[in-house]
Amino acid sequence: MSSQPKLGILFTCEEIEATVKKLAAEIRQDYLSKHPILIGVLKGSFMFMADLIRLLDFPLEVEFIRLSSYGGGRKSSGKIKVVQGLRSEVKGRDVLVIEDIVDAGLTISFLLDYLRKKKPASLKLCALTDKPSRRQTPVTIDYLGFTVSDKFIVGYGLDWDERFRNLPNICVLEDEG
Ligand code: PRP
């Protein structure tokens, strides 16, 4: 990969904004009186979480957990680690996990199992993007933004080797040549 890989816009900021609004409306309907804990999966979900919660006008709490599943490249190592754990008690709480992408599904399956053991009252998943063609383990996404084909995407929190998280659009990282 060159130092300036080619990027093509897949979803513009306007499309992302509309999709986040749609998701917020669905979440609002289901969680209005539940005082949920929203758990963002770092780092990728930080921008999505920030935009989403601004549209949720009811009591909620925000938590983050940091997992790591990818090495420095495009492929998952398959080994998931909790790099930074939760500070809140989730037992008996309505928990909504906020992810930027479900790819192989290994990361989120690990996290959902991890959280389920803590006995939340309910546990659901909101993912901004989904790449079902890459799935290695079944995952139910309760609130989904975009379905994408098997392309490497960056921007709006998503990285390639820690780059491009700051792009306002979601872009496709194109192969060289
Ligand atoms: C990415 C992404 C998801 C996960 C999806 O995180 O943010 O959490 O991989 O992978 P999977 O469905 O193939 O298991 P990553 O571990 O790269 O960390 P990051 O969020 O800090 O970029």
PDB file of C-alpha atoms and ligand atoms in Angstrom:
ATOM      1  CA  MET A   1       0.000   0.000   0.000  1.00  0.00           C
ATOM      2  CA  SER A   2       1.413   3.367  -0.968  1.00  0.00           C
ATOM      3  CA  SER A   3       1.471   6.281   1.473  1.00  0.00           C
ATOM      4  CA  GLN A   4      -1.392   7.865  -0.492  1.00  0.00           C
ATOM      5  CA  PRO A   5      -3.837   5.069  -1.277  1.00  0.00           C
ATOM      6  CA  LYS A   6      -6.823   5.844  -3.496  1.00  0.00           C
ATOM      7  CA  LEU A   7     -10.082   6.538  -1.725  1.00  0.00           C
ATOM      8  CA  GLY A   8     -13.540   6.543  -3.258  1.00  0.00           C
ATOM      9  CA  ILE A   9     -16.595   7.891  -1.432  1.00  0.00           C
ATOM     10  CA  LEU A  10     -19.081   5.176  -0.568  1.00  0.00           C
ATOM     11  CA  PHE A  11     -21.416   7.106   1.753  1.00  0.00           C
ATOM     12  CA  THR A  12     -21.402  10.885   1.979  1.00  0.00           C
ATOM     13  CA  CYS A  13     -21.790  12.803   5.244  1.00  0.00           C
ATOM     14  CA  GLU A  14     -25.372  13.584   4.217  1.00  0.00           C
ATOM     15  CA  GLU A  15     -26.164   9.905   3.730  1.00  0.00           C
ATOM     16  CA  ILE A  16     -24.523   9.053   7.043  1.00  0.00           C
ATOM     17  CA  GLU A  17     -26.480  11.801   8.810  1.00  0.00           C
ATOM     18  CA  ALA A  18     -29.777  10.536   7.413  1.00  0.00           C
ATOM     19  CA  THR A  19     -28.955   6.974   8.424  1.00  0.00           C
ATOM     20  CA  VAL A  20     -27.914   7.961  11.945  1.00  0.00           C
ATOM     21  CA  LYS A  21     -31.212   9.867  12.252  1.00  0.00           C
ATOM     22  CA  LYS A  22     -33.154   6.796  11.153  1.00  0.00           C
ATOM     23  CA  LEU A  23     -31.326   4.635  13.687  1.00  0.00           C
ATOM     24  CA  ALA A  24     -31.856   7.194  16.461  1.00  0.00           C
ATOM     25  CA  ALA A  25     -35.604   7.211  15.764  1.00  0.00           C
ATOM     26  CA  GLU A  26     -35.753   3.403  16.004  1.00  0.00           C
ATOM     27  CA  ILE A  27     -33.684   3.362  19.196  1.00  0.00           C
ATOM     28  CA  ARG A  28     -35.734   6.172  20.743  1.00  0.00           C
ATOM     29  CA  GLN A  29     -38.922   4.217  20.205  1.00  0.00           C
ATOM     30  CA  ASP A  30     -37.533   1.147  21.984  1.00  0.00           C
ATOM     31  CA  TYR A  31     -35.537   2.773  24.801  1.00  0.00           C
ATOM     32  CA  LEU A  32     -37.434   5.949  25.665  1.00  0.00           C
ATOM     33  CA  SER A  33     -38.267   4.918  29.236  1.00  0.00           C
ATOM     34  CA  LYS A  34     -35.510   2.353  29.814  1.00  0.00           C
ATOM     35  CA  HIS A  35     -32.522   4.464  30.824  1.00  0.00           C
ATOM     36  CA  PRO A  36     -30.183   2.231  28.798  1.00  0.00           C
ATOM     37  CA  ILE A  37     -26.407   1.981  28.835  1.00  0.00           C
ATOM     38  CA  LEU A  38     -24.963   2.489  25.376  1.00  0.00           C
ATOM     39  CA  ILE A  39     -21.598   0.774  25.083  1.00  0.00           C
ATOM     40  CA  GLY A  40     -19.407   1.997  22.250  1.00  0.00           C
ATOM     41  CA  VAL A  41     -16.710  -0.312  20.940  1.00  0.00           C
ATOM     42  CA  LEU A  42     -13.502   1.683  20.615  1.00  0.00           C
ATOM     43  CA  LYS A  43     -11.982   2.999  18.695  1.00  0.00           C
ATOM     44  CA  GLY A  44     -14.105   2.736  15.577  1.00  0.00           C
ATOM     45  CA  SER A  45     -17.469   3.700  17.095  1.00  0.00           C
ATOM     46  CA  PHE A  46     -16.497   7.027  18.647  1.00  0.00           C
ATOM     47  CA  MET A  47     -17.828   9.262  15.885  1.00  0.00           C
ATOM     48  CA  PHE A  48     -21.003   7.272  15.343  1.00  0.00           C
ATOM     49  CA  MET A  49     -21.680   7.244  19.091  1.00  0.00           C
ATOM     50  CA  ALA A  50     -21.155  11.000  19.349  1.00  0.00           C
ATOM     51  CA  ASP A  51     -23.600  11.727  16.526  1.00  0.00           C
ATOM     52  CA  LEU A  52     -26.143   9.138  17.619  1.00  0.00           C
ATOM     53  CA  ILE A  53     -26.489  10.191  21.253  1.00  0.00           C
ATOM     54  CA  ARG A  54     -26.989  13.825  20.292  1.00  0.00           C
ATOM     55  CA  LEU A  55     -30.226  12.687  18.678  1.00  0.00           C
ATOM     56  CA  LEU A  56     -31.425  10.700  21.691  1.00  0.00           C
ATOM     57  CA  ASP A  57     -33.417  13.003  23.965  1.00  0.00           C
ATOM     58  CA  PHE A  58     -34.029  10.671  26.897  1.00  0.00           C
ATOM     59  CA  PRO A  59     -31.989   9.469  29.886  1.00  0.00           C
ATOM     60  CA  LEU A  60     -29.137   7.163  28.966  1.00  0.00           C
ATOM     61  CA  GLU A  61     -25.578   6.400  29.967  1.00  0.00           C
ATOM     62  CA  VAL A  62     -22.532   6.164  27.752  1.00  0.00           C
ATOM     63  CA  GLU A  63     -19.761   3.628  28.256  1.00  0.00           C
ATOM     64  CA  PHE A  64     -16.898   2.512  26.103  1.00  0.00           C
ATOM     65  CA  ILE A  65     -15.043  -0.734  25.848  1.00  0.00           C
ATOM     66  CA  ARG A  66     -11.919  -1.173  23.848  1.00  0.00           C
ATOM     67  CA  LEU A  67     -11.353  -4.432  22.075  1.00  0.00           C
ATOM     68  CA  SER A  68      -8.719  -5.328  19.603  1.00  0.00           C
ATOM     69  CA  SER A  69      -9.097  -7.853  16.831  1.00  0.00           C
ATOM     70  CA  TYR A  70      -7.102  -6.491  13.930  1.00  0.00           C
ATOM     71  CA  GLY A  71      -3.375  -6.254  13.469  1.00  0.00           C
ATOM     72  CA  GLY A  72      -1.856  -3.579  11.316  1.00  0.00           C
ATOM     73  CA  GLY A  73      -3.444  -4.729   8.082  1.00  0.00           C
ATOM     74  CA  ARG A  74      -6.784  -5.495   6.511  1.00  0.00           C
ATOM     75  CA  LYS A  75      -7.436  -8.947   7.942  1.00  0.00           C
ATOM     76  CA  SER A  76      -8.677  -9.882  11.372  1.00  0.00           C
ATOM     77  CA  SER A  77      -6.204 -11.792  13.501  1.00  0.00           C
ATOM     78  CA  GLY A  78      -9.193 -13.623  14.983  1.00  0.00           C
ATOM     79  CA  LYS A  79      -7.797 -13.046  18.453  1.00  0.00           C
ATOM     80  CA  ILE A  80      -9.877 -10.648  20.493  1.00  0.00           C
ATOM     81  CA  LYS A  81      -8.674  -8.925  23.603  1.00  0.00           C
ATOM     82  CA  VAL A  82     -10.309  -6.524  26.047  1.00  0.00           C
ATOM     83  CA  VAL A  83      -7.857  -3.645  26.017  1.00  0.00           C
ATOM     84  CA  GLN A  84      -9.966  -1.352  28.199  1.00  0.00           C
ATOM     85  CA  GLY A  85     -12.901  -2.664  30.202  1.00  0.00           C
ATOM     86  CA  LEU A  86     -16.169  -1.209  31.460  1.00  0.00           C
ATOM     87  CA  ARG A  87     -16.540   0.999  34.481  1.00  0.00           C
ATOM     88  CA  SER A  88     -20.300   0.630  34.907  1.00  0.00           C
ATOM     89  CA  GLU A  89     -22.284  -2.251  36.293  1.00  0.00           C
ATOM     90  CA  VAL A  90     -24.419  -3.730  33.514  1.00  0.00           C
ATOM     91  CA  LYS A  91     -26.215  -6.349  35.601  1.00  0.00           C
ATOM     92  CA  GLY A  92     -29.964  -5.789  35.293  1.00  0.00           C
ATOM     93  CA  ARG A  93     -29.531  -2.906  32.840  1.00  0.00           C
ATOM     94  CA  ASP A  94     -30.769  -2.489  29.288  1.00  0.00           C
ATOM     95  CA  VAL A  95     -27.590  -2.534  27.250  1.00  0.00           C
ATOM     96  CA  LEU A  96     -27.209  -1.409  23.662  1.00  0.00           C
ATOM     97  CA  VAL A  97     -23.838  -2.031  22.018  1.00  0.00           C
ATOM     98  CA  ILE A  98     -22.751   0.514  19.426  1.00  0.00           C
ATOM     99  CA  GLU A  99     -20.414  -0.784  16.708  1.00  0.00           C
ATOM    100  CA  ASP A 100     -18.993   0.832  13.614  1.00  0.00           C
ATOM    101  CA  ILE A 101     -18.730  -2.393  11.632  1.00  0.00           C
ATOM    102  CA  VAL A 102     -19.576  -6.064  11.850  1.00  0.00           C
ATOM    103  CA  ASP A 103     -17.212  -7.883   9.530  1.00  0.00           C
ATOM    104  CA  ALA A 104     -16.258 -11.495  10.347  1.00  0.00           C
ATOM    105  CA  GLY A 105     -18.423 -11.010  13.443  1.00  0.00           C
ATOM    106  CA  LEU A 106     -15.793 -12.419  15.789  1.00  0.00           C
ATOM    107  CA  THR A 107     -15.308  -9.192  17.722  1.00  0.00           C
ATOM    108  CA  ILE A 108     -18.966  -8.562  18.400  1.00  0.00           C
ATOM    109  CA  SER A 109     -19.699 -12.209  19.180  1.00  0.00           C
ATOM    110  CA  PHE A 110     -16.927 -12.129  21.748  1.00  0.00           C
ATOM    111  CA  LEU A 111     -18.297  -8.903  23.247  1.00  0.00           C
ATOM    112  CA  LEU A 112     -21.917 -10.043  23.328  1.00  0.00           C
ATOM    113  CA  ASP A 113     -20.873 -13.274  25.100  1.00  0.00           C
ATOM    114  CA  TYR A 114     -18.752 -11.237  27.513  1.00  0.00           C
ATOM    115  CA  LEU A 115     -21.666  -8.918  28.291  1.00  0.00           C
ATOM    116  CA  ARG A 116     -24.285 -11.679  28.472  1.00  0.00           C
ATOM    117  CA  LYS A 117     -22.317 -13.247  31.320  1.00  0.00           C
ATOM    118  CA  LYS A 118     -22.806 -10.027  33.276  1.00  0.00           C
ATOM    119  CA  LYS A 119     -26.598 -10.607  33.199  1.00  0.00           C
ATOM    120  CA  PRO A 120     -27.993  -7.427  31.644  1.00  0.00           C
ATOM    121  CA  ALA A 121     -31.802  -7.091  31.551  1.00  0.00           C
ATOM    122  CA  SER A 122     -31.529  -6.890  27.767  1.00  0.00           C
ATOM    123  CA  LEU A 123     -28.713  -6.820  25.254  1.00  0.00           C
ATOM    124  CA  LYS A 124     -28.990  -5.496  21.714  1.00  0.00           C
ATOM    125  CA  LEU A 125     -26.660  -4.430  18.957  1.00  0.00           C
ATOM    126  CA  CYS A 126     -26.625  -1.324  16.800  1.00  0.00           C
ATOM    127  CA  ALA A 127     -24.093  -1.363  13.962  1.00  0.00           C
ATOM    128  CA  LEU A 128     -23.518   1.425  11.502  1.00  0.00           C
ATOM    129  CA  THR A 129     -22.205  -0.931   8.825  1.00  0.00           C
ATOM    130  CA  ASP A 130     -22.391  -4.629   8.126  1.00  0.00           C
ATOM    131  CA  LYS A 131     -20.398  -6.797   5.735  1.00  0.00           C
ATOM    132  CA  PRO A 132     -22.440 -10.004   5.724  1.00  0.00           C
ATOM    133  CA  SER A 133     -20.350 -11.620   2.989  1.00  0.00           C
ATOM    134  CA  ARG A 134     -17.402 -11.784   5.383  1.00  0.00           C
ATOM    135  CA  ARG A 135     -19.225 -13.381   8.278  1.00  0.00           C
ATOM    136  CA  GLN A 136     -17.539 -16.267  10.061  1.00  0.00           C
ATOM    137  CA  THR A 137     -20.033 -16.548  12.899  1.00  0.00           C
ATOM    138  CA  PRO A 138     -23.750 -15.621  12.971  1.00  0.00           C
ATOM    139  CA  VAL A 139     -24.597 -12.195  14.405  1.00  0.00           C
ATOM    140  CA  THR A 140     -28.003 -10.588  14.906  1.00  0.00           C
ATOM    141  CA  ILE A 141     -27.905  -6.837  14.315  1.00  0.00           C
ATOM    142  CA  ASP A 142     -30.939  -5.192  15.898  1.00  0.00           C
ATOM    143  CA  TYR A 143     -30.361  -1.719  14.419  1.00  0.00           C
ATOM    144  CA  LEU A 144     -28.396  -1.545  11.184  1.00  0.00           C
ATOM    145  CA  GLY A 145     -27.284   1.443   9.134  1.00  0.00           C
ATOM    146  CA  PHE A 146     -25.618   0.285   5.919  1.00  0.00           C
ATOM    147  CA  THR A 147     -24.941  -3.076   4.350  1.00  0.00           C
ATOM    148  CA  VAL A 148     -21.700  -3.008   2.409  1.00  0.00           C
ATOM    149  CA  SER A 149     -20.055  -5.409   0.007  1.00  0.00           C
ATOM    150  CA  ASP A 150     -16.658  -6.939   0.611  1.00  0.00           C
ATOM    151  CA  LYS A 151     -14.630  -3.759   0.287  1.00  0.00           C
ATOM    152  CA  PHE A 152     -12.296  -2.263   2.840  1.00  0.00           C
ATOM    153  CA  ILE A 153     -13.949   0.879   4.194  1.00  0.00           C
ATOM    154  CA  VAL A 154     -12.465   3.767   6.120  1.00  0.00           C
ATOM    155  CA  GLY A 155     -13.603   7.095   7.507  1.00  0.00           C
ATOM    156  CA  TYR A 156     -16.196   8.232  10.054  1.00  0.00           C
ATOM    157  CA  GLY A 157     -14.203   6.417  12.765  1.00  0.00           C
ATOM    158  CA  LEU A 158     -13.111   3.446  10.677  1.00  0.00           C
ATOM    159  CA  ASP A 159      -9.407   3.068  10.080  1.00  0.00           C
ATOM    160  CA  TRP A 160      -6.822   1.377   7.994  1.00  0.00           C
ATOM    161  CA  ASP A 161      -3.729   0.959  10.122  1.00  0.00           C
ATOM    162  CA  GLU A 162      -4.956   3.861  12.319  1.00  0.00           C
ATOM    163  CA  ARG A 163      -5.356   6.196   9.356  1.00  0.00           C
ATOM    164  CA  PHE A 164      -8.471   7.822   7.929  1.00  0.00           C
ATOM    165  CA  ARG A 165     -10.668   7.738  11.058  1.00  0.00           C
ATOM    166  CA  ASN A 166     -11.096  11.491  10.664  1.00  0.00           C
ATOM    167  CA  LEU A 167     -12.677  11.418   7.205  1.00  0.00           C
ATOM    168  CA  PRO A 168     -16.248  12.757   7.348  1.00  0.00           C
ATOM    169  CA  ASN A 169     -17.431  10.391   4.605  1.00  0.00           C
ATOM    170  CA  ILE A 170     -17.212   6.611   4.544  1.00  0.00           C
ATOM    171  CA  CYS A 171     -14.784   5.726   1.772  1.00  0.00           C
ATOM    172  CA  VAL A 172     -13.573   2.643  -0.005  1.00  0.00           C
ATOM    173  CA  LEU A 173      -9.879   1.981   0.149  1.00  0.00           C
ATOM    174  CA  GLU A 174      -8.990   0.894  -3.322  1.00  0.00           C
ATOM    175  CA  ASP A 175      -6.222  -1.565  -4.170  1.00  0.00           C
ATOM    176  CA  GLU A 176      -3.122  -0.323  -5.850  1.00  0.00           C
ATOM    177  CA  GLY A 177      -2.817  -0.886  -9.552  1.00  0.00           C
TER     178      GLY A 177
HETATM  179  C1  PRP B   1     -12.790  -3.296  14.003  1.00  0.00           C
HETATM  180  C2  PRP B   1     -14.197  -2.745  14.056  1.00  0.00           C
HETATM  181  C3  PRP B   1     -14.963  -3.798  14.797  1.00  0.00           C
HETATM  182  C4  PRP B   1     -14.229  -5.061  14.452  1.00  0.00           C
HETATM  183  C5  PRP B   1     -14.996  -5.879  13.455  1.00  0.00           C
HETATM  184  O1  PRP B   1     -12.154  -2.964  15.183  1.00  0.00           O
HETATM  185  O2  PRP B   1     -14.213  -1.509  14.712  1.00  0.00           O
HETATM  186  O3  PRP B   1     -14.941  -3.586  16.192  1.00  0.00           O
HETATM  187  O4  PRP B   1     -12.965  -4.698  13.898  1.00  0.00           O
HETATM  188  O5  PRP B   1     -14.279  -7.050  13.172  1.00  0.00           O
HETATM  189  P1  PRP B   1     -14.861  -8.492  12.991  1.00  0.00           P
HETATM  190  O6  PRP B   1     -16.354  -8.428  12.802  1.00  0.00           O
HETATM  191  O7  PRP B   1     -14.153  -8.982  11.738  1.00  0.00           O
HETATM  192  O8  PRP B   1     -14.453  -9.270  14.200  1.00  0.00           O
HETATM  193  P2  PRP B   1     -10.574  -3.050  15.394  1.00  0.00           P
HETATM  194  O9  PRP B   1     -10.270  -4.264  16.203  1.00  0.00           O
HETATM  195  O10 PRP B   1      -9.911  -2.910  14.077  1.00  0.00           O
HETATM  196  O11 PRP B   1     -10.278  -1.832  16.312  1.00  0.00           O
HETATM  197  P3  PRP B   1     -10.655  -0.269  16.123  1.00  0.00           P
HETATM  198  O12 PRP B   1     -12.140  -0.142  16.371  1.00  0.00           O
HETATM  199  O13 PRP B   1      -9.825   0.386  17.171  1.00  0.00           O
HETATM  200  O14 PRP B   1     -10.279   0.140  14.724  1.00  0.00           O
END
